[in-house]
Coordinates of C-alpha atoms in Angstrom, one line a residue:
Chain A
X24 CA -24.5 47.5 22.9
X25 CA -24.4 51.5 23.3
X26 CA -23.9 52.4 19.9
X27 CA -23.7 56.0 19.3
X28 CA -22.9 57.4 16.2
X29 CA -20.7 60.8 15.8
X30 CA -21.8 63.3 12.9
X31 CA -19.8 66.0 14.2
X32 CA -16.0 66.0 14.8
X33 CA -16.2 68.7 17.4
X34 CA -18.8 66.4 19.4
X35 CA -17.9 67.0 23.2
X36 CA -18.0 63.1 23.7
X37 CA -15.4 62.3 21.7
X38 CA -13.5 64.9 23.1
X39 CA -10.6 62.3 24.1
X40 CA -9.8 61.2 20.7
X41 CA -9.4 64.4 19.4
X42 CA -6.0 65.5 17.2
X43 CA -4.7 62.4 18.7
X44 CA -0.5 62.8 17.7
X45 CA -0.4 66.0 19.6
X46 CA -2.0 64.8 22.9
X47 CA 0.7 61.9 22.5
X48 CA 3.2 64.8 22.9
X49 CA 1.5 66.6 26.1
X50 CA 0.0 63.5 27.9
X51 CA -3.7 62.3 28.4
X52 CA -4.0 62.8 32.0
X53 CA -4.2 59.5 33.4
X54 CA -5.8 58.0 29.8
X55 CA -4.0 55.6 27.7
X56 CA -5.1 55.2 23.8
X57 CA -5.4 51.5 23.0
X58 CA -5.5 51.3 18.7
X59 CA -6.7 47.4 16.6
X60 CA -8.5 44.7 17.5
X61 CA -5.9 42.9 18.5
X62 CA -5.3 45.3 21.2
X63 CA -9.2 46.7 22.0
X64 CA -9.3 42.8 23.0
X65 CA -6.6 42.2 25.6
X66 CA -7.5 45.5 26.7
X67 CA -11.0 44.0 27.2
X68 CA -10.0 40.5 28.2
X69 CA -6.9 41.4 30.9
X70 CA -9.4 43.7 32.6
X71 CA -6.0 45.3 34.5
X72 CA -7.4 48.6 33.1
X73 CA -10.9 50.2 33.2
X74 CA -11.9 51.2 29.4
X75 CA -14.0 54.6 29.0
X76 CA -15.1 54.1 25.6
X77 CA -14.1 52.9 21.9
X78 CA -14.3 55.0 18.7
X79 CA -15.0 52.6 16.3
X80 CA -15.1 53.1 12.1
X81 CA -18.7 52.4 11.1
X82 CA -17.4 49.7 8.5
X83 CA -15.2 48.0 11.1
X84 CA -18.1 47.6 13.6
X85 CA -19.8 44.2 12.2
X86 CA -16.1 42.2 12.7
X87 CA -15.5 43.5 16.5
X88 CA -19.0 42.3 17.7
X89 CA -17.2 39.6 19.6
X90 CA -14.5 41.7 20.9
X91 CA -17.3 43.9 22.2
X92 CA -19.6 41.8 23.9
X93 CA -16.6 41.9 26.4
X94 CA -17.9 45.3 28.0
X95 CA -20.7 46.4 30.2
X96 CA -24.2 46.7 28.6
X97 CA -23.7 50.6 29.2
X98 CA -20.1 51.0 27.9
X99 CA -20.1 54.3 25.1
X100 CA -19.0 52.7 21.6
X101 CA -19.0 55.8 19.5
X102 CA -19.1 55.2 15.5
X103 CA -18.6 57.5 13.1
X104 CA -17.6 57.7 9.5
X105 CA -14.1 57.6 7.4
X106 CA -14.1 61.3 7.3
X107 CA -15.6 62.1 10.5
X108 CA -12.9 59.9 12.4
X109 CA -10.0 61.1 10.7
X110 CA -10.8 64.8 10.8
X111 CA -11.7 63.6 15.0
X112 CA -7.7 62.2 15.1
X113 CA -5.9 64.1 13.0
X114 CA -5.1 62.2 10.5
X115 CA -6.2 59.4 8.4
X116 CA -7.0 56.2 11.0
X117 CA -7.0 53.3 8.5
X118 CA -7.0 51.1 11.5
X119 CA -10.8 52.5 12.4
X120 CA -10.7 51.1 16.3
X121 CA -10.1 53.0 18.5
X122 CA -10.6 52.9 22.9
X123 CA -9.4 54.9 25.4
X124 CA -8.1 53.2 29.1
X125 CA -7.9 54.5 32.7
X126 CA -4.0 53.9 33.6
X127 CA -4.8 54.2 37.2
X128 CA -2.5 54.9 40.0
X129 CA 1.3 54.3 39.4
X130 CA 2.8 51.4 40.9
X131 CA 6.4 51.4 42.8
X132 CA 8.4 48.5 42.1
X133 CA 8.7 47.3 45.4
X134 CA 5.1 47.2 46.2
X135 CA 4.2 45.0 42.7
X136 CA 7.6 42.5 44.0
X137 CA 5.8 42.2 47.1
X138 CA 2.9 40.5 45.0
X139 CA 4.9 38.1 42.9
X140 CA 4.8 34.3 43.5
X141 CA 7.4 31.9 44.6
X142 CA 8.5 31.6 40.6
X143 CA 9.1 34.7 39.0
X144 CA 11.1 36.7 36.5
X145 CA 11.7 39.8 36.4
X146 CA 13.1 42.4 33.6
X147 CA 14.4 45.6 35.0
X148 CA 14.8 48.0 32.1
X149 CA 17.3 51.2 33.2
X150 CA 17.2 54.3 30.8
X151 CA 14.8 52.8 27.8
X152 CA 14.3 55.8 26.2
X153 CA 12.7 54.9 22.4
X154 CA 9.1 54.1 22.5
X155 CA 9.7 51.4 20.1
X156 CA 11.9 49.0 21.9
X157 CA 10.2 49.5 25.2
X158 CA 7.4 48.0 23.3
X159 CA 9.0 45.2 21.8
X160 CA 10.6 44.3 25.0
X161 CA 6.8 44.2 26.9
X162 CA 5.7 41.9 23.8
X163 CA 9.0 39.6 24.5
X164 CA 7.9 40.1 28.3
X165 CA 4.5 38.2 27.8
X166 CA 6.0 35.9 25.0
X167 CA 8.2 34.5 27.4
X168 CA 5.7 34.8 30.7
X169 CA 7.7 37.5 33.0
X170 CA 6.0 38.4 35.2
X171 CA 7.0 41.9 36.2
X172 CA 8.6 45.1 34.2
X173 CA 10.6 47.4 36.7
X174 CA 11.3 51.3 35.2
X175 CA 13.9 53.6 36.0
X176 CA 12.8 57.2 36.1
X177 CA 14.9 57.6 32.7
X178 CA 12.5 55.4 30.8
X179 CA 9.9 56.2 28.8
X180 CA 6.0 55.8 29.3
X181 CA 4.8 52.2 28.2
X182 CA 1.8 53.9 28.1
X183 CA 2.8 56.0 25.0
X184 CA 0.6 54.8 22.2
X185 CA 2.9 53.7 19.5
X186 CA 4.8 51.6 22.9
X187 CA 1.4 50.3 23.2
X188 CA 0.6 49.6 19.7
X189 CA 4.0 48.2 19.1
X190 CA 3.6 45.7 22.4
X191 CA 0.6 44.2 20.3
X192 CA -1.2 45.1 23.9
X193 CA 1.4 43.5 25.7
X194 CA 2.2 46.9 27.8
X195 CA -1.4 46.4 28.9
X196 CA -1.1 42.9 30.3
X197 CA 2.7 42.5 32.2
X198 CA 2.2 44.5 35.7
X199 CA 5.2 46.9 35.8
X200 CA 6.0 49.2 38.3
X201 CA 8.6 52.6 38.4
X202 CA 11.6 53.0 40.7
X203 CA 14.1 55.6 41.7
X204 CA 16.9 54.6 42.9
X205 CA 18.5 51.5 41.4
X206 CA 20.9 50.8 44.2
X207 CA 17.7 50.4 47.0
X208 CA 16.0 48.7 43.7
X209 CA 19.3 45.6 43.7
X210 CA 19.1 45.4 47.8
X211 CA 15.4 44.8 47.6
X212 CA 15.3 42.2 44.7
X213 CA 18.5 40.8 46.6
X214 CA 16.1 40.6 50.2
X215 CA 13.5 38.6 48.2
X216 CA 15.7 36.3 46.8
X217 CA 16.3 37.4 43.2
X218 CA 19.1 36.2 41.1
X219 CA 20.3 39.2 39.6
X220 CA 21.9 39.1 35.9
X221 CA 22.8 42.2 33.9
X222 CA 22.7 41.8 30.5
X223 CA 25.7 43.8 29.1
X224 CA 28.3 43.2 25.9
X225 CA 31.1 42.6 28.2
X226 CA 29.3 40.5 30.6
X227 CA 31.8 38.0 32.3
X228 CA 29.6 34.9 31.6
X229 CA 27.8 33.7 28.2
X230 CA 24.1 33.4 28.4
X231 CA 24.1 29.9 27.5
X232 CA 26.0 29.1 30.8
X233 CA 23.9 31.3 33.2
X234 CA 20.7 29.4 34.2
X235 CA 17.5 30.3 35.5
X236 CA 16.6 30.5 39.5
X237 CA 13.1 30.6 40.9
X238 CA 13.5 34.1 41.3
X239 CA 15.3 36.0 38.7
X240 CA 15.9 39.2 38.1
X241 CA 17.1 40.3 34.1
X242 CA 18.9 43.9 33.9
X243 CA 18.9 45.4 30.4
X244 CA 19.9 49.0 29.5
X245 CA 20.2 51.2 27.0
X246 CA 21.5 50.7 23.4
X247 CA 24.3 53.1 23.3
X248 CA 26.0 53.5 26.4
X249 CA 24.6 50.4 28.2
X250 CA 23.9 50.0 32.2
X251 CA 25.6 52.2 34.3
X252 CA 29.0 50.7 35.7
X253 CA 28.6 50.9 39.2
X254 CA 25.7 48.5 38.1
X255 CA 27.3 46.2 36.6
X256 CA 30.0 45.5 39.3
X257 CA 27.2 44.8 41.8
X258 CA 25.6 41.9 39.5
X259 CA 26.6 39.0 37.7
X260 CA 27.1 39.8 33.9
X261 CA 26.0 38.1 31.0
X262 CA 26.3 38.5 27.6
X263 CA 25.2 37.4 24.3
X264 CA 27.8 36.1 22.0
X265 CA 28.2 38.0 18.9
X266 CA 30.1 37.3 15.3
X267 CA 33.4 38.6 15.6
X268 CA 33.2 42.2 13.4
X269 CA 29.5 43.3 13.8
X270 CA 28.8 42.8 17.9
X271 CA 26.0 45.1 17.6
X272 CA 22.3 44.2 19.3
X273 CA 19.2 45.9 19.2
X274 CA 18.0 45.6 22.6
X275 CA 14.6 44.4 22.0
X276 CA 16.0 41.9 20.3
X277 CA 18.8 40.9 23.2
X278 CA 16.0 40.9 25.7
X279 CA 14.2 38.2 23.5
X280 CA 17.3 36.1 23.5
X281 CA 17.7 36.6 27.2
X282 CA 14.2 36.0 27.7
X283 CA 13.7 33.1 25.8
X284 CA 16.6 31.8 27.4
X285 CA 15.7 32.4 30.9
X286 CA 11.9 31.1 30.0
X287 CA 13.3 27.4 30.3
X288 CA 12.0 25.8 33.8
Chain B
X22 CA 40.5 64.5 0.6
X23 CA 38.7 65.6 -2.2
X24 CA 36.4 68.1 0.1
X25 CA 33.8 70.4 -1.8
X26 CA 31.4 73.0 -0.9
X27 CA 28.0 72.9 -2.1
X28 CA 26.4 76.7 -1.3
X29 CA 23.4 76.0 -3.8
X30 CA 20.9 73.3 -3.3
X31 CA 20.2 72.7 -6.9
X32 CA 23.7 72.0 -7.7
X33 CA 23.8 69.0 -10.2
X34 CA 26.7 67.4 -8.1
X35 CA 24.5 66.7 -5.4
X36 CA 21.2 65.8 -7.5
X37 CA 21.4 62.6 -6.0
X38 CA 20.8 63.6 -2.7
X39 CA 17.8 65.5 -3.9
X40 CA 14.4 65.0 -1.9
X41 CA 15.5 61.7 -0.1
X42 CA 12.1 60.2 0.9
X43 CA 10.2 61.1 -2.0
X44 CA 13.4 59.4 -4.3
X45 CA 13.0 56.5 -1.7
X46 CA 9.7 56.2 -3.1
X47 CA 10.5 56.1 -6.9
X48 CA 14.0 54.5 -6.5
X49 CA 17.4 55.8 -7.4
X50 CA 18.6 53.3 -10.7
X51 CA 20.8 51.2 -9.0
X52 CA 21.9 53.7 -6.3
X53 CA 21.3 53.5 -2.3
X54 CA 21.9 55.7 0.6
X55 CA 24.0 55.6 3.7
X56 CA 22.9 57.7 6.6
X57 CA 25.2 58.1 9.8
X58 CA 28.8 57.5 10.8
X59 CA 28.6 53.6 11.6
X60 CA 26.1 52.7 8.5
X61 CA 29.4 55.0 6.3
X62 CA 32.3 53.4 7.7
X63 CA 30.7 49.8 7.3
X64 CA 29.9 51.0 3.8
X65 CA 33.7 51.7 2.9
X66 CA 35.3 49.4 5.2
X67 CA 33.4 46.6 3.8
X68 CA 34.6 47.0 0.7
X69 CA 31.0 44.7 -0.9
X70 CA 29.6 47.7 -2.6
X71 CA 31.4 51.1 -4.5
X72 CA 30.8 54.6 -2.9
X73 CA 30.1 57.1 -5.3
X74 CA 30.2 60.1 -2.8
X75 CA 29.7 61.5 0.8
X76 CA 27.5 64.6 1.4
X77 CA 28.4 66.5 5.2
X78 CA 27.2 68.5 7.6
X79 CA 30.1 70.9 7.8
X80 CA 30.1 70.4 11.5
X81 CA 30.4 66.7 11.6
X82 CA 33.4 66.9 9.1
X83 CA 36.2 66.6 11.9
X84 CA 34.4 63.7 13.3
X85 CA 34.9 61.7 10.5
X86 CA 38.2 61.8 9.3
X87 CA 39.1 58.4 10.2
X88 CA 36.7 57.2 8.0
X89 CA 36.8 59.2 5.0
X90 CA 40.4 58.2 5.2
X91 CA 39.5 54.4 3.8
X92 CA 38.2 56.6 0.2
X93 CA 40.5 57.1 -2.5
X94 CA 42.0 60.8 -2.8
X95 CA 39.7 61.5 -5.2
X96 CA 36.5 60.4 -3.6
X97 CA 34.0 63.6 -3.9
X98 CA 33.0 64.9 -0.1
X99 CA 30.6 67.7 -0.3
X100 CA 30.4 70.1 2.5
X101 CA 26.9 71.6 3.0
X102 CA 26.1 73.8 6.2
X103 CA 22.7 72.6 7.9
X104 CA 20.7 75.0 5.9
X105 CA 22.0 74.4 2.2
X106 CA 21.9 70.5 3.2
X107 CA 18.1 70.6 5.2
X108 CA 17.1 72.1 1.4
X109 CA 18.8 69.3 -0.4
X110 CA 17.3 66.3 1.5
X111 CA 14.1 68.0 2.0
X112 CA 13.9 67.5 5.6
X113 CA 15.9 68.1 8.8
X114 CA 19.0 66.0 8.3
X115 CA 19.9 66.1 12.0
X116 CA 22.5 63.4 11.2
X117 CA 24.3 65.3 8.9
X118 CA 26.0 61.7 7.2
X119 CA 24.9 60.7 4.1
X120 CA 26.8 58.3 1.1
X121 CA 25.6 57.5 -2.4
X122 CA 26.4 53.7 -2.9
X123 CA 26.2 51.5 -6.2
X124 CA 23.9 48.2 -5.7
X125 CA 25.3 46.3 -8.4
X126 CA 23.9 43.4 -10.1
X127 CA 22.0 41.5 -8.4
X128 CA 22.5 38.0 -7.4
X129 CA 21.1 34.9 -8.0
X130 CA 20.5 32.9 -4.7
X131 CA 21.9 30.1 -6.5
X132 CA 24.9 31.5 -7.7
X133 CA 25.5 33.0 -4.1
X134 CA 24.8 29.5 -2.5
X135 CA 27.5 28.1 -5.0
X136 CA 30.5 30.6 -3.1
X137 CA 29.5 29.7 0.9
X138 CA 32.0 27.3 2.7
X139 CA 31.6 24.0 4.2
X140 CA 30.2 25.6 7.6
X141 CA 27.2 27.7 6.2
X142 CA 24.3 29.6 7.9
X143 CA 21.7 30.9 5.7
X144 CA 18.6 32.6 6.4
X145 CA 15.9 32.6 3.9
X146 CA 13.2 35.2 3.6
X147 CA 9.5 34.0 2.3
X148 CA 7.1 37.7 2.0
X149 CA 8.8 39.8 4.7
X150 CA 7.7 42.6 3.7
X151 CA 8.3 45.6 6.1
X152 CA 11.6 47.3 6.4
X153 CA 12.3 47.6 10.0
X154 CA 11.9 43.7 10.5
X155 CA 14.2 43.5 7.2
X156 CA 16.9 45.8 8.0
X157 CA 16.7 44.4 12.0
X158 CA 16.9 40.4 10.6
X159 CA 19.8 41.6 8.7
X160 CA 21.4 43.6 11.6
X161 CA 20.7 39.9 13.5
X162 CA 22.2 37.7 10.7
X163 CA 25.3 40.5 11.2
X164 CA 25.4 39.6 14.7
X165 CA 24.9 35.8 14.8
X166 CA 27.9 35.4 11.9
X167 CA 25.1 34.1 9.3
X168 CA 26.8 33.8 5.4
X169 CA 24.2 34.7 3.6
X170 CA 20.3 36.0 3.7
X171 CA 18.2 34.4 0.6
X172 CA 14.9 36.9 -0.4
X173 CA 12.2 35.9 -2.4
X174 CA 10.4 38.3 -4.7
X175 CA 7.6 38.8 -2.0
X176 CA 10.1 40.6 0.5
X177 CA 11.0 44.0 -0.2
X178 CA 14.2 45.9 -1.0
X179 CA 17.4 45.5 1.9
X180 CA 18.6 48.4 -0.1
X181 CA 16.0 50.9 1.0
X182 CA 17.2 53.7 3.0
X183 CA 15.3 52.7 6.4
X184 CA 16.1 49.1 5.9
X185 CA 20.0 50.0 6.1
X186 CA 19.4 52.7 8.6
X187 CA 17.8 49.8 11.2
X188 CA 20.2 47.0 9.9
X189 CA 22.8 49.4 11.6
X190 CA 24.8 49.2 7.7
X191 CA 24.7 44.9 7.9
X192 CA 22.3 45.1 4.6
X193 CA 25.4 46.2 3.0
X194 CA 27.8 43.6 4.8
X195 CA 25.9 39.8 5.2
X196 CA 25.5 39.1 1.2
X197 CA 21.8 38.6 -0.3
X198 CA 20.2 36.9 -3.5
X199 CA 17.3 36.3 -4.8
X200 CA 15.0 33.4 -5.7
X201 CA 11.9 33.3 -7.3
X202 CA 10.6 29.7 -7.3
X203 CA 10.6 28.0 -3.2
X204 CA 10.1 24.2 -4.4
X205 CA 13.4 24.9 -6.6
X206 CA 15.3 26.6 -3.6
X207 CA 14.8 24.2 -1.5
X208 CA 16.0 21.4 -3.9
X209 CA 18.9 23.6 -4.6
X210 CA 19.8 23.7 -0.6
X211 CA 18.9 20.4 -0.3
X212 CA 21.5 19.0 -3.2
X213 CA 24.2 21.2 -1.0
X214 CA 23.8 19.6 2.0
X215 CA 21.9 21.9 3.9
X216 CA 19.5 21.0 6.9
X217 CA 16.6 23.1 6.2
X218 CA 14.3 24.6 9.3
X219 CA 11.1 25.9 9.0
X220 CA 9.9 28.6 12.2
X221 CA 6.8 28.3 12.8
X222 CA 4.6 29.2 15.9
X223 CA 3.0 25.5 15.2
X224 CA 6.3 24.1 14.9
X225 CA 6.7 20.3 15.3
X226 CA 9.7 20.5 17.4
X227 CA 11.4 23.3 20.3
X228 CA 14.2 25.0 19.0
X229 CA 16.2 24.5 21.9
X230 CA 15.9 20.7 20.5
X231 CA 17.0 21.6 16.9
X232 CA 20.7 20.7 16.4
X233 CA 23.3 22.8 14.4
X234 CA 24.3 21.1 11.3
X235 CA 27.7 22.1 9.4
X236 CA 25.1 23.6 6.5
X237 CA 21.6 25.2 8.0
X238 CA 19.3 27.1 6.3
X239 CA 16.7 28.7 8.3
X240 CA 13.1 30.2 6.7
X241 CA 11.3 32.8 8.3
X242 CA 8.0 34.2 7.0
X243 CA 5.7 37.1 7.4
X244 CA 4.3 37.8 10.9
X245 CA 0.9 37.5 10.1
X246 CA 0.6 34.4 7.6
X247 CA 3.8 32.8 8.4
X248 CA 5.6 30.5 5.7
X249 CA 3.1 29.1 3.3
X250 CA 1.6 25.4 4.2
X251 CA 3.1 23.9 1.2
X252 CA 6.8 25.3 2.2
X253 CA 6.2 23.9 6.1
X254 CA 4.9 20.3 4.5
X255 CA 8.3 20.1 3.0
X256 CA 10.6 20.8 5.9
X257 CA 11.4 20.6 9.1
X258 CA 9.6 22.6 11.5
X259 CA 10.7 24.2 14.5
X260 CA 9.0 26.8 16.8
X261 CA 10.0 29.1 19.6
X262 CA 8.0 28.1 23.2
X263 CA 5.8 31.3 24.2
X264 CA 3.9 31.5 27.1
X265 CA 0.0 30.8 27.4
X266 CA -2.5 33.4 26.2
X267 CA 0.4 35.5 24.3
X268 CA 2.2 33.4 21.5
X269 CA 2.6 36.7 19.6
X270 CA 6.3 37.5 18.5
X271 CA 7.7 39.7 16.1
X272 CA 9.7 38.2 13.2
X273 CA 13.1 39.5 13.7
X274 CA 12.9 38.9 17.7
X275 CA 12.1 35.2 16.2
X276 CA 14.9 35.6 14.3
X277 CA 17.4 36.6 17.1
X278 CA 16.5 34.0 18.7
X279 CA 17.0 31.2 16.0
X280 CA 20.5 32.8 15.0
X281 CA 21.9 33.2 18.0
X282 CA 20.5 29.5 18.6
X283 CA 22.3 28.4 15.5
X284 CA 25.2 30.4 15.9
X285 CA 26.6 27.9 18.6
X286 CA 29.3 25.7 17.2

């Protein structure tokens, strides 16, 4: 391994981990930060994205030796101290592992559909804003094997670090891929044979009625206002029956049920 | 309404509302906050626990006279402008809702068990410990109609401000209690007629094969340990299928599954 250690916050090496909260606000220029084991490890494992380097607390070093061995004999695995790696991110990094990832060049939906097998599902999310459920719904995602995520341009970045950390690496495993416009985005999902279900309060069917294709094709918006309507009277609706007084869903939460659901071969 | 301006931040009428998260911290005797218009109007509409006041943005006051409506005439409403009520709470109170609530005395699981009908779903609680999966199992016990959620002295307070923010107000709608001993829960639930289900990621049986019974309790336990190996000798066991190389899910998208599983009559 390519241990070398870091004395000096200001060290030009470590350059990408520095004051790590405000680079989450102005972007990392096609890096990603990966942040636990848990996570260093699928990062390692998936091998979808090239790592540059891991920042790792000297105390933390002797449990990720496994974890490690995962990378080329050459890979940098900077260590430094408690106080050295905090005053390096900013603030205090009780998790002590850090790594930082190549994103590499976006994908457009339609070329990642064009590489998806006879069996697929698919989750289109349309205006996910909050970092925190897009990452619970790429953790659901690989729970329940789907196979792509599809983005509107009113998402936000699965790359974001707490999205990442909150996917328990999940955001660095399921392929996804961004679209424009959602209308082109139905006809070609409708061309490759995708079932197409919307997931929506007032859908017209229950869940527990609608059952899985080969190809399918889940639709989930955003919490407050939902999908758009000229969506929903292109697809078939579904929704999840709620207690009568409190029909209120977190969407993470509905696209676990949905997912769950539509898991079932 | 009973509408009064607050110009001075130290005004002993709005002590209460004094340095919010720190007093999250240290507690508040028996006292909880509301934040926001739907966590408020569940608060008085649901009638479970006493409001003691409202403190409001002067600019959100118009918005919510429909709900201040449900408090008696004499029901205190401070008005603050942003300034005078950033000072109060300490931090940027972009809502601009907030609502003093009495807790009560607490309640024994047993006694609560001892007031649920013949049809009964109960969720019981074994070390959850974090409050956005507490508040977001209670906002899914909300949803899937469940009668009651049962806490054991390992899981931490449903009361605490975040909790009720994420439970989207159901902490203060689905009744709680708590129980201290497991063995003599279960014995209790058992002598009711309850079916008792244990989820577990090595569960013995698929969910989807796990019948609703007239009484059903289901335990959930932390993410990381799970329920303890005594509890899951005891009961049945049930888990939710995930897919190879990710059987990682988060407790309360476990528990929106289960519930709304239940849920069906």
């Amino acid at each position: 391994m390519n241990l070398i250690p870091i004395g000096d916050p200001q060290d030009p090496r470590v350059a990408a981990y520095l004051d790590i909260r405000e680079r989450d606000l102005v972007g990392r220029h096609g890096r990603f930060v990966a942040e636990g084991k848990v996570v260093l490890d699928l990062l390692l494992s998936a091998g979808r994205f090239a790592a540059e380097s891991a920042l790792i607390l000297e105390n933390r070093l002797a449990g990720l030796e496994g974890v490690l061995r995962k990378t080329p004999a050459d890979f940098p695995v900077y260590v430094a101290s408690g106080e050295v790696m905090d005053r390096i991110a900013g603030f205090h990094m009780h998790r002590g592992i850090l790594a930082i990832g190549v994103r590499g060049a976006p994908r457009p939906a339609e070329v990642l559909l064009e590489t998806l097998p006879a069996n697929a599902l698919v989750v289109v999310l349309v205006g996910i804003s909050n970092h925190d459920n897009m990452g619970s719904i790429f953790r659901n995602a690989a729970a329940f094997g789907a196979d792509a995520v599809l983005l509107d341009s009113t998402c936000c970045d699965p790359f974001y670090r707490k999205a990442i950390r909150v996917s328990v690496g999940a955001a660095l495993k399921v392929p996804f891929g961004s679209f424009g416009d959602t209308s082109s985005l139905t006809a070609t999902l409708d061309r490759l044979g995708f079932s197409q279900f919307a997931l929506s309060p007032r859908g017209e069917t229950d869940i527990r009625a609608a059952e899985r294709t080969s190809r399918l094709a889940l639709y989930l918006g955003t919490e407050g206002e939902g999908l758009p309507e000229a969506l929903l009277n292109r697809l078939r609706t579904i929704r999840i029956g709620m207690a009568e007084g409190f029909d209120s869903l977190n969407v993470a939460a509905a696209s676990a049920i949905a997912l769950h659901h539509f898991s079932k071969r």
